[in-house]
């Protein structure tokens, strides 16, 4: 477990030079993490609609999932409160936005350095996604840069200068397909009602 302890697992705490087992917090006890509520088909439909168009109005969401506006509003707020919906963003065409070179970069890092490396990677210009993974490498990083020269500088100067990074491998992206993209013509033009 390189970063966080798995749910329900006990942790160890050092007290006066010796390790002492700390029992996990019992479910329902004060301070215990609240388990996620199960999503029903209406919740899942709302999520699909908002992933397709994060600007959809409550009214249009309610109409498309066949619930009242109050019910749709309540469900969306619950999904936000439960952390299912983490926010609303724009999906960007990076090439049209002047970020024509994209790459996935794999990194091997020093054991137990994930948190330090993650914070340094967040500071990189063009970093779009960072994941701790299993397999032949430790970290997968997606970056968007204006051109290959900038990408080369990012890898050779910035990434490889991080002391905890042991090695990198760069995979250039030739073409991307956003699976959430509604396709040619875009999605419905929804307005706030």
mmCIF file of C-alpha atoms in Angstrom:
data_model
loop_
_atom_site.group_PDB
_atom_site.id
_atom_site.type_symbol
_atom_site.label_atom_id
_atom_site.label_comp_id
_atom_site.label_asym_id
_atom_site.label_seq_id
_atom_site.Cartn_x
_atom_site.Cartn_y
_atom_site.Cartn_z
ATOM 1 C CA UNK A 1 0.000 0.000 0.000
ATOM 2 C CA UNK A 2 2.222 2.822 -1.241
ATOM 3 C CA UNK A 3 -0.010 5.792 -0.402
ATOM 4 C CA UNK A 4 -3.032 5.308 1.768
ATOM 5 C CA UNK A 5 -4.040 2.385 3.935
ATOM 6 C CA UNK A 6 -6.816 0.208 2.543
ATOM 7 C CA UNK A 7 -10.264 0.746 4.060
ATOM 8 C CA UNK A 8 -10.838 -1.250 7.193
ATOM 9 C CA UNK A 9 -7.162 -2.117 7.691
ATOM 10 C CA UNK A 10 -5.549 -1.265 11.011
ATOM 11 C CA UNK A 11 -2.641 1.133 11.083
ATOM 12 C CA UNK A 12 0.476 1.185 13.162
ATOM 13 C CA UNK A 13 1.513 4.062 15.318
ATOM 14 C CA UNK A 14 4.914 4.565 16.875
ATOM 15 C CA UNK A 15 4.703 5.413 20.583
ATOM 16 C CA UNK A 16 7.846 5.933 22.604
ATOM 17 C CA UNK A 17 9.999 4.003 20.122
ATOM 18 C CA UNK A 18 7.733 0.971 19.725
ATOM 19 C CA UNK A 19 5.005 0.147 17.227
ATOM 20 C CA UNK A 20 1.499 -0.178 18.587
ATOM 21 C CA UNK A 21 -1.486 -1.507 16.617
ATOM 22 C CA UNK A 22 -4.330 0.979 16.206
ATOM 23 C CA UNK A 23 -7.647 -0.769 15.542
ATOM 24 C CA UNK A 24 -9.730 0.411 12.609
ATOM 25 C CA UNK A 25 -12.670 2.725 13.370
ATOM 26 C CA UNK A 26 -15.921 0.747 13.578
ATOM 27 C CA UNK A 27 -18.500 1.565 10.883
ATOM 28 C CA UNK A 28 -21.063 4.041 12.200
ATOM 29 C CA UNK A 29 -18.741 5.274 14.960
ATOM 30 C CA UNK A 30 -17.912 8.986 15.134
ATOM 31 C CA UNK A 31 -15.015 9.696 12.789
ATOM 32 C CA UNK A 32 -15.688 6.600 10.656
ATOM 33 C CA UNK A 33 -15.776 7.234 6.911
ATOM 34 C CA UNK A 34 -19.290 7.189 5.513
ATOM 35 C CA UNK A 35 -19.671 4.405 2.961
ATOM 36 C CA UNK A 36 -20.921 5.576 -0.427
ATOM 37 C CA UNK A 37 -24.636 5.245 -1.028
ATOM 38 C CA UNK A 38 -25.540 2.878 -3.848
ATOM 39 C CA UNK A 39 -26.543 4.549 -7.104
ATOM 40 C CA UNK A 40 -29.850 3.631 -8.690
ATOM 41 C CA UNK A 41 -30.636 3.712 -12.439
ATOM 42 C CA UNK A 42 -31.891 7.321 -12.219
ATOM 43 C CA UNK A 43 -28.629 8.435 -10.555
ATOM 44 C CA UNK A 44 -26.625 6.674 -13.264
ATOM 45 C CA UNK A 45 -28.711 8.326 -15.993
ATOM 46 C CA UNK A 46 -28.131 11.731 -14.406
ATOM 47 C CA UNK A 47 -24.380 11.067 -14.312
ATOM 48 C CA UNK A 48 -24.341 10.066 -18.008
ATOM 49 C CA UNK A 49 -26.248 13.226 -18.966
ATOM 50 C CA UNK A 50 -23.974 15.509 -16.954
ATOM 51 C CA UNK A 51 -20.858 13.822 -18.332
ATOM 52 C CA UNK A 52 -22.163 14.503 -21.820
ATOM 53 C CA UNK A 53 -23.168 18.087 -21.012
ATOM 54 C CA UNK A 54 -22.141 19.534 -17.663
ATOM 55 C CA UNK A 55 -24.098 22.704 -18.471
ATOM 56 C CA UNK A 56 -27.435 20.888 -18.746
ATOM 57 C CA UNK A 57 -30.209 22.614 -16.829
ATOM 58 C CA UNK A 58 -32.004 20.927 -13.955
ATOM 59 C CA UNK A 59 -35.191 21.088 -16.016
ATOM 60 C CA UNK A 60 -33.697 19.270 -18.992
ATOM 61 C CA UNK A 61 -32.069 16.633 -16.756
ATOM 62 C CA UNK A 62 -35.391 16.074 -14.976
ATOM 63 C CA UNK A 63 -37.240 15.721 -18.284
ATOM 64 C CA UNK A 64 -34.710 13.280 -19.736
ATOM 65 C CA UNK A 65 -34.655 10.987 -16.681
ATOM 66 C CA UNK A 66 -38.413 11.344 -16.062
ATOM 67 C CA UNK A 67 -38.348 12.802 -12.536
ATOM 68 C CA UNK A 68 -39.516 16.115 -11.091
ATOM 69 C CA UNK A 69 -37.200 19.117 -11.110
ATOM 70 C CA UNK A 70 -37.058 19.008 -7.299
ATOM 71 C CA UNK A 71 -36.081 15.326 -7.405
ATOM 72 C CA UNK A 72 -33.382 15.982 -10.043
ATOM 73 C CA UNK A 73 -32.047 18.925 -8.014
ATOM 74 C CA UNK A 74 -31.971 16.860 -4.822
ATOM 75 C CA UNK A 75 -30.244 13.927 -6.533
ATOM 76 C CA UNK A 76 -27.567 16.108 -8.137
ATOM 77 C CA UNK A 77 -26.845 17.803 -4.806
ATOM 78 C CA UNK A 78 -26.626 14.394 -3.079
ATOM 79 C CA UNK A 79 -24.207 13.173 -5.781
ATOM 80 C CA UNK A 80 -22.086 16.277 -5.155
ATOM 81 C CA UNK A 81 -22.276 15.933 -1.356
ATOM 82 C CA UNK A 82 -21.354 12.225 -1.560
ATOM 83 C CA UNK A 83 -18.314 13.058 -3.703
ATOM 84 C CA UNK A 84 -19.612 11.151 -6.728
ATOM 85 C CA UNK A 85 -19.637 14.375 -8.750
ATOM 86 C CA UNK A 86 -16.310 16.101 -8.066
ATOM 87 C CA UNK A 87 -16.970 19.177 -10.167
ATOM 88 C CA UNK A 88 -17.914 20.471 -13.584
ATOM 89 C CA UNK A 89 -15.309 21.222 -16.234
ATOM 90 C CA UNK A 90 -14.942 21.919 -19.930
ATOM 91 C CA UNK A 91 -13.557 19.237 -22.236
ATOM 92 C CA UNK A 92 -10.855 20.962 -24.249
ATOM 93 C CA UNK A 93 -9.576 20.242 -27.734
ATOM 94 C CA UNK A 94 -5.913 20.609 -26.771
ATOM 95 C CA UNK A 95 -4.658 21.012 -30.330
ATOM 96 C CA UNK A 96 -7.040 23.905 -31.015
ATOM 97 C CA UNK A 97 -6.056 25.404 -27.642
ATOM 98 C CA UNK A 98 -2.389 25.562 -28.674
ATOM 99 C CA UNK A 99 -1.327 22.346 -26.933
ATOM 100 C CA UNK A 100 -0.621 20.264 -30.050
ATOM 101 C CA UNK A 101 1.821 17.762 -28.520
ATOM 102 C CA UNK A 102 0.454 15.218 -26.049
ATOM 103 C CA UNK A 103 2.198 12.296 -24.407
ATOM 104 C CA UNK A 104 1.738 9.646 -21.773
ATOM 105 C CA UNK A 105 4.882 9.407 -19.704
ATOM 106 C CA UNK A 106 5.608 6.410 -17.523
ATOM 107 C CA UNK A 107 7.818 6.882 -14.488
ATOM 108 C CA UNK A 108 9.641 4.536 -12.173
ATOM 109 C CA UNK A 109 10.064 6.198 -8.804
ATOM 110 C CA UNK A 110 11.852 5.592 -5.525
ATOM 111 C CA UNK A 111 9.813 3.357 -3.258
ATOM 112 C CA UNK A 112 7.550 5.255 -0.830
ATOM 113 C CA UNK A 113 8.034 8.567 -2.651
ATOM 114 C CA UNK A 114 4.580 8.729 -4.302
ATOM 115 C CA UNK A 115 3.254 11.702 -2.328
ATOM 116 C CA UNK A 116 6.384 13.760 -2.924
ATOM 117 C CA UNK A 117 6.454 12.908 -6.638
ATOM 118 C CA UNK A 118 2.722 13.581 -7.025
ATOM 119 C CA UNK A 119 3.122 17.105 -5.616
ATOM 120 C CA UNK A 120 6.049 17.836 -7.946
ATOM 121 C CA UNK A 121 4.139 16.486 -10.971
ATOM 122 C CA UNK A 122 1.142 18.709 -10.158
ATOM 123 C CA UNK A 123 3.420 21.731 -10.637
ATOM 124 C CA UNK A 124 4.433 20.715 -14.173
ATOM 125 C CA UNK A 125 3.015 22.907 -16.939
ATOM 126 C CA UNK A 126 0.637 20.864 -19.088
ATOM 127 C CA UNK A 127 0.166 17.995 -16.620
ATOM 128 C CA UNK A 128 -3.388 16.756 -17.170
ATOM 129 C CA UNK A 129 -3.614 13.428 -15.331
ATOM 130 C CA UNK A 130 -1.449 11.624 -12.775
ATOM 131 C CA UNK A 131 -2.026 8.014 -11.674
ATOM 132 C CA UNK A 132 -0.201 5.645 -9.336
ATOM 133 C CA UNK A 133 -0.386 2.267 -11.085
ATOM 134 C CA UNK A 134 0.830 -1.276 -10.792
ATOM 135 C CA UNK A 135 2.965 -3.101 -13.342
ATOM 136 C CA UNK A 136 6.296 -2.370 -14.987
ATOM 137 C CA UNK A 137 6.253 1.290 -13.920
ATOM 138 C CA UNK A 138 4.862 3.234 -10.971
ATOM 139 C CA UNK A 139 3.289 6.413 -12.335
ATOM 140 C CA UNK A 140 1.404 7.299 -15.493
ATOM 141 C CA UNK A 141 1.409 10.978 -16.412
ATOM 142 C CA UNK A 142 -0.531 12.633 -19.245
ATOM 143 C CA UNK A 143 0.828 15.966 -20.477
ATOM 144 C CA UNK A 144 -0.187 18.465 -23.151
ATOM 145 C CA UNK A 145 2.429 20.898 -24.473
ATOM 146 C CA UNK A 146 2.533 23.416 -27.338
ATOM 147 C CA UNK A 147 5.054 21.380 -29.365
ATOM 148 C CA UNK A 148 7.579 18.525 -29.269
ATOM 149 C CA UNK A 149 10.420 20.837 -28.280
ATOM 150 C CA UNK A 150 8.539 21.911 -25.162
ATOM 151 C CA UNK A 151 7.660 18.284 -24.451
ATOM 152 C CA UNK A 152 11.335 17.302 -24.749
ATOM 153 C CA UNK A 153 12.340 20.074 -22.326
ATOM 154 C CA UNK A 154 9.629 19.010 -19.896
ATOM 155 C CA UNK A 155 10.886 15.407 -19.866
ATOM 156 C CA UNK A 156 14.640 16.008 -20.003
ATOM 157 C CA UNK A 157 14.848 19.108 -17.830
ATOM 158 C CA UNK A 158 11.910 19.022 -15.421
ATOM 159 C CA UNK A 159 10.931 15.364 -14.964
ATOM 160 C CA UNK A 160 14.361 13.798 -14.949
ATOM 161 C CA UNK A 161 15.564 16.452 -12.483
ATOM 162 C CA UNK A 162 13.169 15.164 -9.811
ATOM 163 C CA UNK A 163 15.435 13.141 -7.488
ATOM 164 C CA UNK A 164 12.757 10.510 -6.770
ATOM 165 C CA UNK A 165 12.251 9.742 -10.483
ATOM 166 C CA UNK A 166 14.438 6.782 -11.450
ATOM 167 C CA UNK A 167 13.468 6.546 -15.126
ATOM 168 C CA UNK A 168 10.916 7.752 -17.670
ATOM 169 C CA UNK A 169 9.474 6.521 -20.937
ATOM 170 C CA UNK A 170 7.563 8.856 -23.248
ATOM 171 C CA UNK A 171 4.690 7.651 -25.427
ATOM 172 C CA UNK A 172 3.636 10.275 -27.990
ATOM 173 C CA UNK A 173 -0.093 10.577 -28.630
ATOM 174 C CA UNK A 174 -0.845 10.708 -32.364
ATOM 175 C CA UNK A 175 -4.628 10.892 -32.073
ATOM 176 C CA UNK A 176 -7.158 10.990 -29.242
ATOM 177 C CA UNK A 177 -10.841 10.125 -29.026
ATOM 178 C CA UNK A 178 -12.845 11.449 -26.102
ATOM 179 C CA UNK A 179 -15.335 8.704 -25.300
ATOM 180 C CA UNK A 180 -17.587 11.212 -23.552
ATOM 181 C CA UNK A 181 -17.638 13.466 -26.633
ATOM 182 C CA UNK A 182 -21.107 13.466 -28.239
ATOM 183 C CA UNK A 183 -19.452 13.412 -31.696
ATOM 184 C CA UNK A 184 -19.855 15.628 -34.766
ATOM 185 C CA UNK A 185 -22.266 18.465 -34.236
ATOM 186 C CA UNK A 186 -21.871 18.295 -30.468
ATOM 187 C CA UNK A 187 -24.533 17.566 -27.950
ATOM 188 C CA UNK A 188 -27.832 19.322 -27.490
ATOM 189 C CA UNK A 189 -27.629 23.010 -26.773
ATOM 190 C CA UNK A 190 -29.140 23.135 -23.293
ATOM 191 C CA UNK A 191 -29.811 26.336 -21.492
ATOM 192 C CA UNK A 192 -30.479 27.173 -17.873
ATOM 193 C CA UNK A 193 -34.220 27.207 -17.222
#
